[in-house]
């Protein structure tokens, strides 16, 4: 069983991102994701518009959008947090999820800049989450820690 199936969320690095993004052909992701870019650039075609994402930005990808990978720079560093909708629905967060999701999908699918300090905090948090997800050590409350 994959991490995504077990916990509802999975983290991809720049080395493993090819599992999520197909090259040389249009694709539609299976699940929504947050793509955080620490360094370098990635060029995507989103529907028919070209989009260049650079360091200290993030984008929300969504399964209703068609993407095409155009290029990735050699110094590209990223983390992609892919999640199942059921994962978000199961969280006990106090906001309207539908309104929030629509906002993210409409406003944050073009590349949102981060300050270096903010990206550093997110980067460390995502790496910690990846460590927890990848750990084969039995942990009490692992699912709750992930949530």
PDB file of C-alpha atoms in Angstrom:
ATOM      1  CA  UNK A   1       0.000   0.000   0.000  1.00  0.00           C
ATOM      2  CA  UNK A   2       1.415   3.390  -0.979  1.00  0.00           C
ATOM      3  CA  UNK A   3       1.837   6.273   1.458  1.00  0.00           C
ATOM      4  CA  UNK A   4      -0.839   8.171  -0.456  1.00  0.00           C
ATOM      5  CA  UNK A   5      -3.304   5.310  -0.055  1.00  0.00           C
ATOM      6  CA  UNK A   6      -2.419   4.751   3.612  1.00  0.00           C
ATOM      7  CA  UNK A   7      -2.297   8.349   4.838  1.00  0.00           C
ATOM      8  CA  UNK A   8      -3.962  10.371   2.070  1.00  0.00           C
ATOM      9  CA  UNK A   9      -0.884  12.503   1.486  1.00  0.00           C
ATOM     10  CA  UNK A  10       2.500  11.959  -0.177  1.00  0.00           C
ATOM     11  CA  UNK A  11       5.618  14.101  -0.642  1.00  0.00           C
ATOM     12  CA  UNK A  12       7.630  14.135  -3.864  1.00  0.00           C
ATOM     13  CA  UNK A  13      11.098  15.693  -4.271  1.00  0.00           C
ATOM     14  CA  UNK A  14      12.662  17.032  -7.452  1.00  0.00           C
ATOM     15  CA  UNK A  15      14.155  13.552  -7.929  1.00  0.00           C
ATOM     16  CA  UNK A  16      10.801  11.767  -7.610  1.00  0.00           C
ATOM     17  CA  UNK A  17       8.564  14.404  -9.133  1.00  0.00           C
ATOM     18  CA  UNK A  18       8.570  12.523 -12.450  1.00  0.00           C
ATOM     19  CA  UNK A  19       6.191  10.075 -10.742  1.00  0.00           C
ATOM     20  CA  UNK A  20       3.688  12.900 -10.605  1.00  0.00           C
ATOM     21  CA  UNK A  21       4.490  14.995 -13.695  1.00  0.00           C
ATOM     22  CA  UNK A  22       4.762  13.419 -17.127  1.00  0.00           C
ATOM     23  CA  UNK A  23       7.263  14.890 -19.566  1.00  0.00           C
ATOM     24  CA  UNK A  24       6.709  15.599 -23.262  1.00  0.00           C
ATOM     25  CA  UNK A  25       2.953  15.097 -23.227  1.00  0.00           C
ATOM     26  CA  UNK A  26      -0.073  16.769 -21.662  1.00  0.00           C
ATOM     27  CA  UNK A  27      -1.299  15.172 -18.444  1.00  0.00           C
ATOM     28  CA  UNK A  28      -3.950  15.605 -15.821  1.00  0.00           C
ATOM     29  CA  UNK A  29      -2.831  14.903 -12.216  1.00  0.00           C
ATOM     30  CA  UNK A  30      -4.676  12.211 -10.268  1.00  0.00           C
ATOM     31  CA  UNK A  31      -4.818  14.327  -7.097  1.00  0.00           C
ATOM     32  CA  UNK A  32      -4.461  17.973  -6.125  1.00  0.00           C
ATOM     33  CA  UNK A  33      -1.022  19.079  -4.950  1.00  0.00           C
ATOM     34  CA  UNK A  34       1.030  21.980  -3.657  1.00  0.00           C
ATOM     35  CA  UNK A  35       4.287  22.420  -5.578  1.00  0.00           C
ATOM     36  CA  UNK A  36       6.908  24.439  -3.655  1.00  0.00           C
ATOM     37  CA  UNK A  37       9.940  25.673  -5.608  1.00  0.00           C
ATOM     38  CA  UNK A  38      13.049  26.427  -3.548  1.00  0.00           C
ATOM     39  CA  UNK A  39      15.458  27.104  -6.413  1.00  0.00           C
ATOM     40  CA  UNK A  40      15.694  26.947 -10.173  1.00  0.00           C
ATOM     41  CA  UNK A  41      12.801  27.151 -12.601  1.00  0.00           C
ATOM     42  CA  UNK A  42      10.136  24.927 -14.038  1.00  0.00           C
ATOM     43  CA  UNK A  43       8.150  25.795 -17.146  1.00  0.00           C
ATOM     44  CA  UNK A  44       4.687  24.333 -17.464  1.00  0.00           C
ATOM     45  CA  UNK A  45       1.901  24.708 -19.956  1.00  0.00           C
ATOM     46  CA  UNK A  46      -1.381  25.033 -18.101  1.00  0.00           C
ATOM     47  CA  UNK A  47      -4.247  24.389 -20.497  1.00  0.00           C
ATOM     48  CA  UNK A  48      -2.782  26.463 -23.343  1.00  0.00           C
ATOM     49  CA  UNK A  49      -0.935  29.126 -21.330  1.00  0.00           C
ATOM     50  CA  UNK A  50       2.786  28.927 -20.541  1.00  0.00           C
ATOM     51  CA  UNK A  51       3.788  29.414 -16.930  1.00  0.00           C
ATOM     52  CA  UNK A  52       7.306  29.823 -15.547  1.00  0.00           C
ATOM     53  CA  UNK A  53       7.758  29.186 -11.840  1.00  0.00           C
ATOM     54  CA  UNK A  54      10.927  30.358 -10.119  1.00  0.00           C
ATOM     55  CA  UNK A  55      12.554  30.156  -6.689  1.00  0.00           C
ATOM     56  CA  UNK A  56      10.447  30.968  -3.615  1.00  0.00           C
ATOM     57  CA  UNK A  57       7.094  30.316  -5.247  1.00  0.00           C
ATOM     58  CA  UNK A  58       4.389  27.724  -5.006  1.00  0.00           C
ATOM     59  CA  UNK A  59       1.484  26.639  -7.120  1.00  0.00           C
ATOM     60  CA  UNK A  60      -1.607  24.586  -6.474  1.00  0.00           C
ATOM     61  CA  UNK A  61      -2.191  21.942  -9.130  1.00  0.00           C
ATOM     62  CA  UNK A  62      -5.557  20.390  -9.609  1.00  0.00           C
ATOM     63  CA  UNK A  63      -6.945  17.324 -11.382  1.00  0.00           C
ATOM     64  CA  UNK A  64      -9.333  19.395 -13.474  1.00  0.00           C
ATOM     65  CA  UNK A  65      -6.466  21.186 -15.214  1.00  0.00           C
ATOM     66  CA  UNK A  66      -4.347  19.863 -18.074  1.00  0.00           C
ATOM     67  CA  UNK A  67      -0.586  20.469 -17.725  1.00  0.00           C
ATOM     68  CA  UNK A  68       2.448  19.885 -19.860  1.00  0.00           C
ATOM     69  CA  UNK A  69       6.024  19.959 -18.595  1.00  0.00           C
ATOM     70  CA  UNK A  70       8.106  22.172 -20.898  1.00  0.00           C
ATOM     71  CA  UNK A  71      11.439  22.324 -19.044  1.00  0.00           C
ATOM     72  CA  UNK A  72      13.165  22.118 -15.665  1.00  0.00           C
ATOM     73  CA  UNK A  73      16.445  23.871 -14.868  1.00  0.00           C
ATOM     74  CA  UNK A  74      19.424  21.891 -13.564  1.00  0.00           C
ATOM     75  CA  UNK A  75      19.297  23.679 -10.201  1.00  0.00           C
ATOM     76  CA  UNK A  76      15.575  22.971  -9.683  1.00  0.00           C
ATOM     77  CA  UNK A  77      14.717  22.034  -6.089  1.00  0.00           C
ATOM     78  CA  UNK A  78      11.128  21.333  -5.157  1.00  0.00           C
ATOM     79  CA  UNK A  79       8.719  19.521  -2.909  1.00  0.00           C
ATOM     80  CA  UNK A  80       5.297  18.470  -4.078  1.00  0.00           C
ATOM     81  CA  UNK A  81       2.678  17.670  -1.451  1.00  0.00           C
ATOM     82  CA  UNK A  82       0.067  15.523  -3.162  1.00  0.00           C
ATOM     83  CA  UNK A  83      -3.111  14.691  -1.276  1.00  0.00           C
ATOM     84  CA  UNK A  84      -6.421  12.948  -1.682  1.00  0.00           C
ATOM     85  CA  UNK A  85      -9.531  15.086  -1.299  1.00  0.00           C
ATOM     86  CA  UNK A  86     -10.724  12.671   1.390  1.00  0.00           C
ATOM     87  CA  UNK A  87      -7.637  13.581   3.439  1.00  0.00           C
ATOM     88  CA  UNK A  88      -8.667  17.241   3.539  1.00  0.00           C
ATOM     89  CA  UNK A  89     -12.315  16.352   4.192  1.00  0.00           C
ATOM     90  CA  UNK A  90     -11.326  14.225   7.201  1.00  0.00           C
ATOM     91  CA  UNK A  91      -9.323  17.023   8.857  1.00  0.00           C
ATOM     92  CA  UNK A  92     -11.043  18.813  11.688  1.00  0.00           C
ATOM     93  CA  UNK A  93     -10.276  22.285  10.373  1.00  0.00           C
ATOM     94  CA  UNK A  94     -12.600  25.175  11.098  1.00  0.00           C
ATOM     95  CA  UNK A  95     -13.213  26.677   7.658  1.00  0.00           C
ATOM     96  CA  UNK A  96     -15.430  26.096   4.667  1.00  0.00           C
ATOM     97  CA  UNK A  97     -13.386  23.617   2.636  1.00  0.00           C
ATOM     98  CA  UNK A  98     -15.257  24.147  -0.628  1.00  0.00           C
ATOM     99  CA  UNK A  99     -14.773  27.913  -0.577  1.00  0.00           C
ATOM    100  CA  UNK A 100     -11.125  27.513   0.431  1.00  0.00           C
ATOM    101  CA  UNK A 101     -10.441  24.924  -2.284  1.00  0.00           C
ATOM    102  CA  UNK A 102     -12.070  27.097  -4.938  1.00  0.00           C
ATOM    103  CA  UNK A 103      -9.974  30.052  -3.784  1.00  0.00           C
ATOM    104  CA  UNK A 104      -6.764  28.025  -3.974  1.00  0.00           C
ATOM    105  CA  UNK A 105      -7.703  26.631  -7.370  1.00  0.00           C
ATOM    106  CA  UNK A 106      -8.576  30.021  -8.843  1.00  0.00           C
ATOM    107  CA  UNK A 107      -6.004  32.274  -7.194  1.00  0.00           C
ATOM    108  CA  UNK A 108      -3.010  30.064  -6.597  1.00  0.00           C
ATOM    109  CA  UNK A 109      -2.600  28.189  -9.855  1.00  0.00           C
ATOM    110  CA  UNK A 110      -0.303  30.796 -11.401  1.00  0.00           C
ATOM    111  CA  UNK A 111       2.582  30.834  -8.926  1.00  0.00           C
ATOM    112  CA  UNK A 112       2.435  32.620  -5.590  1.00  0.00           C
ATOM    113  CA  UNK A 113       5.637  34.213  -4.252  1.00  0.00           C
ATOM    114  CA  UNK A 114       6.978  33.449  -0.772  1.00  0.00           C
ATOM    115  CA  UNK A 115       9.494  35.409   1.228  1.00  0.00           C
ATOM    116  CA  UNK A 116      12.698  33.449   1.810  1.00  0.00           C
ATOM    117  CA  UNK A 117      11.886  33.146   5.528  1.00  0.00           C
ATOM    118  CA  UNK A 118       8.376  31.824   4.852  1.00  0.00           C
ATOM    119  CA  UNK A 119       9.645  29.320   2.321  1.00  0.00           C
ATOM    120  CA  UNK A 120      12.299  28.125   4.777  1.00  0.00           C
ATOM    121  CA  UNK A 121       9.596  27.374   7.365  1.00  0.00           C
ATOM    122  CA  UNK A 122       7.401  25.567   4.822  1.00  0.00           C
ATOM    123  CA  UNK A 123      10.412  23.671   3.419  1.00  0.00           C
ATOM    124  CA  UNK A 124      11.399  22.389   6.879  1.00  0.00           C
ATOM    125  CA  UNK A 125       7.799  21.443   7.658  1.00  0.00           C
ATOM    126  CA  UNK A 126       7.358  19.542   4.393  1.00  0.00           C
ATOM    127  CA  UNK A 127      10.689  17.744   4.897  1.00  0.00           C
ATOM    128  CA  UNK A 128       9.619  16.760   8.419  1.00  0.00           C
ATOM    129  CA  UNK A 129       6.302  15.468   7.069  1.00  0.00           C
ATOM    130  CA  UNK A 130       8.192  13.490   4.427  1.00  0.00           C
ATOM    131  CA  UNK A 131      10.431  12.006   7.118  1.00  0.00           C
ATOM    132  CA  UNK A 132       7.374  10.883   9.121  1.00  0.00           C
ATOM    133  CA  UNK A 133       5.642   9.453   6.040  1.00  0.00           C
ATOM    134  CA  UNK A 134       8.763   7.611   4.842  1.00  0.00           C
ATOM    135  CA  UNK A 135       9.692   6.245   8.257  1.00  0.00           C
ATOM    136  CA  UNK A 136       9.138   2.523   8.626  1.00  0.00           C
ATOM    137  CA  UNK A 137       9.456   2.831  12.386  1.00  0.00           C
ATOM    138  CA  UNK A 138       6.197   2.162  14.180  1.00  0.00           C
ATOM    139  CA  UNK A 139       4.999   5.443  15.683  1.00  0.00           C
ATOM    140  CA  UNK A 140       2.167   5.977  18.090  1.00  0.00           C
ATOM    141  CA  UNK A 141      -0.286   8.462  16.563  1.00  0.00           C
ATOM    142  CA  UNK A 142       1.528   8.554  13.225  1.00  0.00           C
ATOM    143  CA  UNK A 143      -1.707   9.217  11.325  1.00  0.00           C
ATOM    144  CA  UNK A 144      -2.573  12.073  13.688  1.00  0.00           C
ATOM    145  CA  UNK A 145       0.927  13.548  13.336  1.00  0.00           C
ATOM    146  CA  UNK A 146       0.532  13.493   9.545  1.00  0.00           C
ATOM    147  CA  UNK A 147      -2.867  15.178   9.785  1.00  0.00           C
TER     148      UNK A 147
END
